[in-house]
Short mmCIF file of C-alpha atoms in Angstrom, two decimals:
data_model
loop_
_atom_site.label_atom_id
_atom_site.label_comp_id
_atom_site.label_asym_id
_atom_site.label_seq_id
_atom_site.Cartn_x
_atom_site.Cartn_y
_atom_site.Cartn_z
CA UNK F 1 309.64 34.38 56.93
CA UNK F 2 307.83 36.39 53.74
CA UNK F 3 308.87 39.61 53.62
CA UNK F 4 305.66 42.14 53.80
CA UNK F 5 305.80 44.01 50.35
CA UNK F 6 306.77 47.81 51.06
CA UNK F 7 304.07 50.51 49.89
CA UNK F 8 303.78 54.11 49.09
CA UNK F 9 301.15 56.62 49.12
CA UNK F 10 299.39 57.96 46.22
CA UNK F 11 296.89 60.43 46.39
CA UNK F 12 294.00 60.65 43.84
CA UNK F 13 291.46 63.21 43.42
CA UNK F 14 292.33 63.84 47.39
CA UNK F 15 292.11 60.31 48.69
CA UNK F 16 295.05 58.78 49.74
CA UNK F 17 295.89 54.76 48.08
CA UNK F 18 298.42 52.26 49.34
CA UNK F 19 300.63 50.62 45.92
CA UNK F 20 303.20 48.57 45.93
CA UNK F 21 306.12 50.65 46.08
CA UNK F 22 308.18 48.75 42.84
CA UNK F 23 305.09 48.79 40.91
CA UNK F 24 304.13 50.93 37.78
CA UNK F 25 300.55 52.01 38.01
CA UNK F 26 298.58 52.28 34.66
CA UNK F 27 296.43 55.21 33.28
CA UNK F 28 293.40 52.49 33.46
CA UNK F 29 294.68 51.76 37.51
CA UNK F 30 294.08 55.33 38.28
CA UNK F 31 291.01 56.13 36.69
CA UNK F 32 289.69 53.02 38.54
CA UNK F 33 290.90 54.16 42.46
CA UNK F 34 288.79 56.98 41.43
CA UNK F 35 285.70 55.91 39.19
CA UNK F 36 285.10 52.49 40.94
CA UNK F 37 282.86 50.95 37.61
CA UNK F 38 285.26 52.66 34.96
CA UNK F 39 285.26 50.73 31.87
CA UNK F 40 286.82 51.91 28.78
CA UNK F 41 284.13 50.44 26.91
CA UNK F 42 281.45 53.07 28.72
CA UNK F 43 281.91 55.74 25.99
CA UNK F 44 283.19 58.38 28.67
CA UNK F 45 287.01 59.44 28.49
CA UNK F 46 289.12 60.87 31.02
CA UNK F 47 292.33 62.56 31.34
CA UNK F 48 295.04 61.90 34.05
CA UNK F 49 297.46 64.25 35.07
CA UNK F 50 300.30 63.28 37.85
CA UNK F 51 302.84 65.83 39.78
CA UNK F 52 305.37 64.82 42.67
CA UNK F 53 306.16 61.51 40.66
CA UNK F 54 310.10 60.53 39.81
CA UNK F 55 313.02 62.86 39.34
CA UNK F 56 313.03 63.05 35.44
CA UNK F 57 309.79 63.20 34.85
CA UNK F 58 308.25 65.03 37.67
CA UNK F 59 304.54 65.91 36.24
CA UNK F 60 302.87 64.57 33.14
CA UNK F 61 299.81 63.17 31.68
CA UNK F 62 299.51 59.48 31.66
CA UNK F 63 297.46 58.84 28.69
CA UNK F 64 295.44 55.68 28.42
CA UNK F 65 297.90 52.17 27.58
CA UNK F 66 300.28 53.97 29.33
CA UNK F 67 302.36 53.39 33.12
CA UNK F 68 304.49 55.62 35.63
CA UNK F 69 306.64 54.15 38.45
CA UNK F 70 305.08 55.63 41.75
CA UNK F 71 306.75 57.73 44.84
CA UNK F 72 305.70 58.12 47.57
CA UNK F 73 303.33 61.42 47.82
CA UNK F 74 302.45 60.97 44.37
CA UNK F 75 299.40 62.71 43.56
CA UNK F 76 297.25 62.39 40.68
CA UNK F 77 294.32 64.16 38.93
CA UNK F 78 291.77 62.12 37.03
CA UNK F 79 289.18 64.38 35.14
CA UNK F 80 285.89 63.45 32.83
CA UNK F 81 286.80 64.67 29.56
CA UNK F 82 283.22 63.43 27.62
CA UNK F 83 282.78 61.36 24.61
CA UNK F 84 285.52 59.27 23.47
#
């Protein structure tokens, strides 16, 4: 019998997204549950802020390249910031 992988829920921009609880989620997997066509090839940057994440590191910025383990009730900000 498979085992059903266990999930958490993250909150972007105010909408709430299942993830698989063991799994990292990168700056490029956030900016996409919020700008469906994002592309980093588009010319438009964005910044992406988390709070409620894991006990040592609580809130940051994820910048782009980068990954944060998720918790559950993790809630992140993604934000046009113009021209790359």
């Amino acid at each position: 019998m498979a085992h059903e992988p266990k999930t958490v829920t993250i909150v972007v921009e105010g909408t709430p997204h299942e993830w698989p609880k063991e799994e990292e989620i990168s700056f490029t997997q956030v900016v996409t549950l919020e700008v469906q066509d994002y592309s980093p090839a588009s010319g438009i940057s964005y910044s992406v802020k988390y709070t409620r994440g894991q006990g040592h590191k609580p809130e940051g910025i994820l910048s782009p390249g980068e990954s944060v383990k998720v918790k559950d009730g993790m809630v992140f900000s993604v934000s046009e910031t113009g021209q790359s």
